[in-house]
Short mmCIF file of C-alpha atoms in Angstrom, two decimals:
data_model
loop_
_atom_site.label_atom_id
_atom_site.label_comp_id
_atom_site.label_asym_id
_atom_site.label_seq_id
_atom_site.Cartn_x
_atom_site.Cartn_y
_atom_site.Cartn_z
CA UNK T 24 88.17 -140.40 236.55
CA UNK T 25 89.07 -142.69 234.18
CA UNK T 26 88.09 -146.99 234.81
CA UNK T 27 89.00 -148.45 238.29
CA UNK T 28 91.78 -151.06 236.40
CA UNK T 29 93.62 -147.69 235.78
CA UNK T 30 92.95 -145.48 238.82
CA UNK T 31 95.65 -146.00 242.12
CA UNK T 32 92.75 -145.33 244.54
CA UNK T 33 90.29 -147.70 243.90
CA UNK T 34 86.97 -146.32 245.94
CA UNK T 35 85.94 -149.96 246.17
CA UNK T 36 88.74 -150.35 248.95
CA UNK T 37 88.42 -150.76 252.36
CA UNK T 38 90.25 -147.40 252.94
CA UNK T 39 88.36 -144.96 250.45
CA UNK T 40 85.73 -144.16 252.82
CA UNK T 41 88.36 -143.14 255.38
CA UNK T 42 90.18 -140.85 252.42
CA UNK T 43 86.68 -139.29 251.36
CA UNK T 44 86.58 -138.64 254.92
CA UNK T 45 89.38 -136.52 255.43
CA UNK T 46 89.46 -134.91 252.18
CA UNK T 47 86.09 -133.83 253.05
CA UNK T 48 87.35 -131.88 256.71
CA UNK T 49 90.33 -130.62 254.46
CA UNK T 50 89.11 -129.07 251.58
CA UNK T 51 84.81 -129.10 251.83
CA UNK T 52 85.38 -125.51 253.44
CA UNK T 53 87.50 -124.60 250.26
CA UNK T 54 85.42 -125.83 248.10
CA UNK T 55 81.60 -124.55 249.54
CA UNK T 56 83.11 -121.09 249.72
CA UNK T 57 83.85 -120.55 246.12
CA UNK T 58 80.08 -122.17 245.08
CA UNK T 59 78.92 -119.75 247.59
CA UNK T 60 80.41 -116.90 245.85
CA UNK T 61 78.68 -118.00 243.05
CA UNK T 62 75.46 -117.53 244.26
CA UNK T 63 73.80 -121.01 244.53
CA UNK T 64 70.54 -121.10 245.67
CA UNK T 65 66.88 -123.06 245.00
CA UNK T 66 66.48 -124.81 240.99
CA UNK T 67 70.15 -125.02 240.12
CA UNK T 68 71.07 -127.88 238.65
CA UNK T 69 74.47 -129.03 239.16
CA UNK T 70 76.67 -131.83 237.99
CA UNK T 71 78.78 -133.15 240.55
CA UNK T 72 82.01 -135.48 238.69
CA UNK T 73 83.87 -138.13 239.93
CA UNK T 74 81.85 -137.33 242.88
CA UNK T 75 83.93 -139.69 245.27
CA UNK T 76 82.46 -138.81 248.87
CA UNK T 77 78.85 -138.35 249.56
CA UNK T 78 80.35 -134.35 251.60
CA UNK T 79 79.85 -132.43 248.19
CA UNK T 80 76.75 -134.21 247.13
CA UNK T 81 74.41 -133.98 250.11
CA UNK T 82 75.86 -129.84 250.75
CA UNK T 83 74.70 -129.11 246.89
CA UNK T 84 71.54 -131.35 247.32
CA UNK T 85 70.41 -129.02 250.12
CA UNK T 86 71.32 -125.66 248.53
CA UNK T 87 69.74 -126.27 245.67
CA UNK T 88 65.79 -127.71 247.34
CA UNK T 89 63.33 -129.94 245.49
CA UNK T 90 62.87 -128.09 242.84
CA UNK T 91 66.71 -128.17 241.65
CA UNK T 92 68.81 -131.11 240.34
CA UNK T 93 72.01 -132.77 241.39
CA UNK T 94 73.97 -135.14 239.19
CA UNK T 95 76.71 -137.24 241.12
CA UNK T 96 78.92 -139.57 238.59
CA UNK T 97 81.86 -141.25 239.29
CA UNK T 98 83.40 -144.77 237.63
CA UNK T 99 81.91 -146.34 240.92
CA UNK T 100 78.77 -145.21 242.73
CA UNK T 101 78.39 -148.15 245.60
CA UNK T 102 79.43 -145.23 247.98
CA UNK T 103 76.84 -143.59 247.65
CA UNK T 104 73.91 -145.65 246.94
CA UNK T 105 72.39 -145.78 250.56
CA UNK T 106 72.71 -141.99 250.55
CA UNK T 107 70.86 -140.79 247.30
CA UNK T 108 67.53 -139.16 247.33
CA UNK T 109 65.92 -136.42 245.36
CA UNK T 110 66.48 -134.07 244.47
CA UNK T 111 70.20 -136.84 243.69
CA UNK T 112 70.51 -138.29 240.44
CA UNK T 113 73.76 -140.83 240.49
CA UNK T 114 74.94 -142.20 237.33
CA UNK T 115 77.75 -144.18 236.68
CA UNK T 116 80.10 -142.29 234.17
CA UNK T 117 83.33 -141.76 232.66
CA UNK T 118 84.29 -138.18 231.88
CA UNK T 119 86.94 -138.87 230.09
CA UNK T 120 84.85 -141.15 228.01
CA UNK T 121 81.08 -141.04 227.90
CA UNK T 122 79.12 -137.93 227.10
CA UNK T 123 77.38 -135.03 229.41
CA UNK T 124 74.92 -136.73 231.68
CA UNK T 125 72.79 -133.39 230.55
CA UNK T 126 72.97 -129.88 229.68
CA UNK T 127 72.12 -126.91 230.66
CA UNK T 128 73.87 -127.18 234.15
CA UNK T 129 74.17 -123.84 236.18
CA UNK T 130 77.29 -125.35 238.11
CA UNK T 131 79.83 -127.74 237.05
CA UNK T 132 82.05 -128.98 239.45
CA UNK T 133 85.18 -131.67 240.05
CA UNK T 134 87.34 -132.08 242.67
CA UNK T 135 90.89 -134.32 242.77
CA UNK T 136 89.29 -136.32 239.68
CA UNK T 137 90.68 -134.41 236.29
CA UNK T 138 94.78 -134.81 237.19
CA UNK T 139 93.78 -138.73 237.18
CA UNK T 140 91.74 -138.46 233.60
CA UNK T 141 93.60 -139.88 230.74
CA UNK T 142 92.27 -138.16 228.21
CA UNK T 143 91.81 -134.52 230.28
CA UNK T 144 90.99 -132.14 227.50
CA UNK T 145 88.26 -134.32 226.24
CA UNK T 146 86.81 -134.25 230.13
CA UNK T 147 87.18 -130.39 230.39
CA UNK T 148 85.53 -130.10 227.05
CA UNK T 149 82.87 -132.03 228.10
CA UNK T 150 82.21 -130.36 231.26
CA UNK T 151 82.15 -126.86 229.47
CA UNK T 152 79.57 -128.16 227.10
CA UNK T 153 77.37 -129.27 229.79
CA UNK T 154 76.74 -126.25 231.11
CA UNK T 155 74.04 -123.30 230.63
CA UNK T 156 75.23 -119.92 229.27
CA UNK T 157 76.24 -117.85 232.27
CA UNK T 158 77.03 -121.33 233.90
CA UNK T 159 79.79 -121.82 236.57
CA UNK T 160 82.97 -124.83 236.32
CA UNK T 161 84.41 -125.06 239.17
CA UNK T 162 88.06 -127.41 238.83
CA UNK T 163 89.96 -128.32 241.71
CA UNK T 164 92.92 -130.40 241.26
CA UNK T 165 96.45 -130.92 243.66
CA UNK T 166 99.81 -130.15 242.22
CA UNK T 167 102.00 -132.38 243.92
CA UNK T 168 104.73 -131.10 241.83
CA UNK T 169 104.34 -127.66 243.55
CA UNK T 170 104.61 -129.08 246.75
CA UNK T 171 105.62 -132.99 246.66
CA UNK T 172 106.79 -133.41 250.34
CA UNK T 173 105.06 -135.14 252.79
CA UNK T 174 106.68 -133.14 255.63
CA UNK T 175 108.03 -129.86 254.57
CA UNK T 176 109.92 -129.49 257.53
CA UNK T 177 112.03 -132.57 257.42
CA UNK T 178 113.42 -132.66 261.06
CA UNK T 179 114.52 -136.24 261.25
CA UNK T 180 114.56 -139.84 260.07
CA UNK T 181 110.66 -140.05 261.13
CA UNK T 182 109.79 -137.03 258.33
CA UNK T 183 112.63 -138.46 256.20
CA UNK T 184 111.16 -141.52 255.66
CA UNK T 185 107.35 -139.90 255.34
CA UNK T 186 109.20 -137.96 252.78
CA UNK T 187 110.82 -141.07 250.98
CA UNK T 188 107.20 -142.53 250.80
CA UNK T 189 105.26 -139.56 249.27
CA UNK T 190 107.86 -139.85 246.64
CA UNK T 191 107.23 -143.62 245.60
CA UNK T 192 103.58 -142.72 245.91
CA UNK T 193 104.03 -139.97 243.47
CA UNK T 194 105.68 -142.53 241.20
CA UNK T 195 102.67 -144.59 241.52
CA UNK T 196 100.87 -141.71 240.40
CA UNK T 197 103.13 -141.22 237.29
CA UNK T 198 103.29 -144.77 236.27
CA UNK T 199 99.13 -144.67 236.35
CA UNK T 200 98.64 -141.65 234.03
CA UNK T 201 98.67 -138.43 236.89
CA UNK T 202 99.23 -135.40 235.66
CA UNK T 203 101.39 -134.28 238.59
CA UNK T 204 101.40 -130.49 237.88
CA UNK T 205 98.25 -130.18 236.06
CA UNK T 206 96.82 -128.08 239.10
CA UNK T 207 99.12 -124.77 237.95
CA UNK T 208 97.69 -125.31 234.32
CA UNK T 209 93.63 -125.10 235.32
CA UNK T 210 93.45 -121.16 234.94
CA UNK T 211 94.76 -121.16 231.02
CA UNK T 212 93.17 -124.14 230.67
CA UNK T 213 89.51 -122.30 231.37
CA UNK T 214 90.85 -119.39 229.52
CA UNK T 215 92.12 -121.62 226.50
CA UNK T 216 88.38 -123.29 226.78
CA UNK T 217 86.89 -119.80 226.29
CA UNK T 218 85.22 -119.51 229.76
CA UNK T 219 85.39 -115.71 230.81
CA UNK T 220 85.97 -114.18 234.48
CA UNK T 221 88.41 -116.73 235.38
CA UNK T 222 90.08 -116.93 238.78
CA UNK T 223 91.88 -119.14 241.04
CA UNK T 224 93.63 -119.72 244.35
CA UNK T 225 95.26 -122.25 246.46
CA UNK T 226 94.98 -124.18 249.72
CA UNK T 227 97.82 -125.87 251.30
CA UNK T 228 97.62 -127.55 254.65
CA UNK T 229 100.44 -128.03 256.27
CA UNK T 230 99.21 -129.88 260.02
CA UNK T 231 95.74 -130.67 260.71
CA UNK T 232 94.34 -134.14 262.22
CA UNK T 233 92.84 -134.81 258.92
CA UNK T 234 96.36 -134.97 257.61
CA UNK T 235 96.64 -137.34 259.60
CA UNK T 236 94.36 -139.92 258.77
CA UNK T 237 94.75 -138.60 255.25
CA UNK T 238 98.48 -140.08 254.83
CA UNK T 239 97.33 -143.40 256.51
CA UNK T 240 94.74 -144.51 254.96
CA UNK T 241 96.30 -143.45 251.88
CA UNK T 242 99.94 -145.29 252.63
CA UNK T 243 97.52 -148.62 253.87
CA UNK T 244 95.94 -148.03 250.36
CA UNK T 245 98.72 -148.00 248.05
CA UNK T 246 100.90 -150.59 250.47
CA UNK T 247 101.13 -153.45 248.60
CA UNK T 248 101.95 -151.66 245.24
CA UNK T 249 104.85 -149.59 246.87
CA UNK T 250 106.11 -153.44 248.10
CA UNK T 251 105.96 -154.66 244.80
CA UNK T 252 106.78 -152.01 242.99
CA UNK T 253 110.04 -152.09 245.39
CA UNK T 254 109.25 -148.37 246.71
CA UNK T 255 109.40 -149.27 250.28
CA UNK T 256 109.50 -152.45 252.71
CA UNK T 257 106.44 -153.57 254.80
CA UNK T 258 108.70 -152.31 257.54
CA UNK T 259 109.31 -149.48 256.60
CA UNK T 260 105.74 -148.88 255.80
CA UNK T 261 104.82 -150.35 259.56
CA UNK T 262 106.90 -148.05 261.10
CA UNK T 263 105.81 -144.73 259.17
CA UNK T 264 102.10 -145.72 259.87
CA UNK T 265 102.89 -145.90 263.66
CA UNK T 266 104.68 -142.44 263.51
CA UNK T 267 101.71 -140.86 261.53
CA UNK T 268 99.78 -142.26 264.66
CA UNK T 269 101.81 -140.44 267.09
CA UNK T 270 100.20 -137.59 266.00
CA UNK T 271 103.87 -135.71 266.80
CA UNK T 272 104.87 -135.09 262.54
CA UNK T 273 103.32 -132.08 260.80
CA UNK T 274 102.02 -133.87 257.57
CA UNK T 275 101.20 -131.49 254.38
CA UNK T 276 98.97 -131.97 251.06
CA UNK T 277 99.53 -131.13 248.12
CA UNK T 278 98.50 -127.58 247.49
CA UNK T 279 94.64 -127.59 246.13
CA UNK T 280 94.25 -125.44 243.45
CA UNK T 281 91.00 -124.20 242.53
CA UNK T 282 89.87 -122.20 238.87
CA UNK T 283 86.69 -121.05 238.21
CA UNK T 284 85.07 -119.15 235.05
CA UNK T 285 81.52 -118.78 233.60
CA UNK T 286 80.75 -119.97 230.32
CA UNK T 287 79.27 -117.10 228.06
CA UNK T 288 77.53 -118.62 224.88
#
């Protein structure tokens, strides 16, 4: 991720625990089965970026025993200070910036971070760089340009007006650097980067309670910037929130798409 003045989800608000939070029930399946696949087990040392939740951390921490290594960065660590013990190393970083925090990594992994890096080449590069040879990267990013509707089945004013919102958010987005379809582009990109045995797939939920609390806490954490921004009124904002808590709309994500390759020299 790049600094917090230039990221649109600050994790030092109120409502980034409650985002980690669903993101975690949405996509930690996703995510745990394709670093299963990889065969994880007891020494690897991984490097977790833009680490954001504590889900990811603590499941790798665990996987890998005492005698492995996890390294959690992200532009701001003070959610997960309470939760870091060996074998946890967290560092604050910049991946777009700073260099490695190491090398010789067996796994490399970032999820929803690189699509809000400025300067995303020089972050993949570093990432690749980091690891061993025979080492794993595993990217996940959204493509909201795939899929940019809140509700894909827009049945009435209610998912009209969830739909009008997701599209000033994406603005937001656009205004602070996102890369809005950079999730299509990860598979060339790891090819491009010279990683070999590179793959990918998709996961796109379209109703689950954690889309739920996922478009509220996001909409109560981007509020004041659609206002200003002159996106959306505090009404109408008011009123979406108490539809999303209804529980009656079938919200969607943007499709998560995940590329993976092994790095051979």
């Amino acid at each position: 991720m790049t600094r917090t003045d230039g990221y649109l989800l600050d994790n030092r608000q109120t409502e980034a625990g409650q985002r980690f939070d669903a993101l975690a029930a949405l996509f930690d399946p996703t995510t745990f089965r394709h670093i299963e696949r990889f065969g994880i087990g007891s020494g690897w040392r991984c490097w977790e970026v833009g680490a954001g939740g504590t889900s990811v951390v603590s499941w790798l921490a665990k996987k890998v025993g005492p005698t492995g290594k996890v390294v959690a960065t992200d532009i701001d660590t003070s959610w997960a200070t309470s939760a870091v013990r060996p074998p946890i190393e967290l560092r604050v970083h910049d991946v777009g910036v700073d260099e490695p925090p190491g090398e010789g990594f067996d796994l490399v992994h970032a999820r929803l971070v690189l699509v809000h890096v400025a300067d995303r080449e020089r972050a993949l590069r570093s990432m690749i760089r980091s690891l061993r040879p025979g080492g794993r990267l595993l990217v996940e990013d959204a493509d909201p340009a795939l899929q940019p509707l809140a509700c894909p089945d827009e049945r009435g004013p209610e998912q009209q007006l969830a739909n009008r919102l997701r599209h000033g958010f994406r603005e937001l987005l656009t205004e602070h650097g996102a890369d809005l379809a950079y999730g299509r582009r990860l598979p060339q990109l790891l090819r491009e980067a010279g990683l070999r045995q590179v793959e990918a797939d998709a996961y796109f939920p379209i109703t689950s309670p954690a889309c739920g609390a996922l478009e509220s806490a996001t909409i109560r954490q981007v509020r004041d910037r659609l206002v200003a921004a002159g996106l959306a009124t505090d009404q109408d904002i008011d009123r979406h929130l108490a539809n999303v808590a209804t529980g009656g709309m079938d919200l969607a994500t943007a499709p998560l798409i995940s590329a993976w390759g092994r790095k051979v020299s």
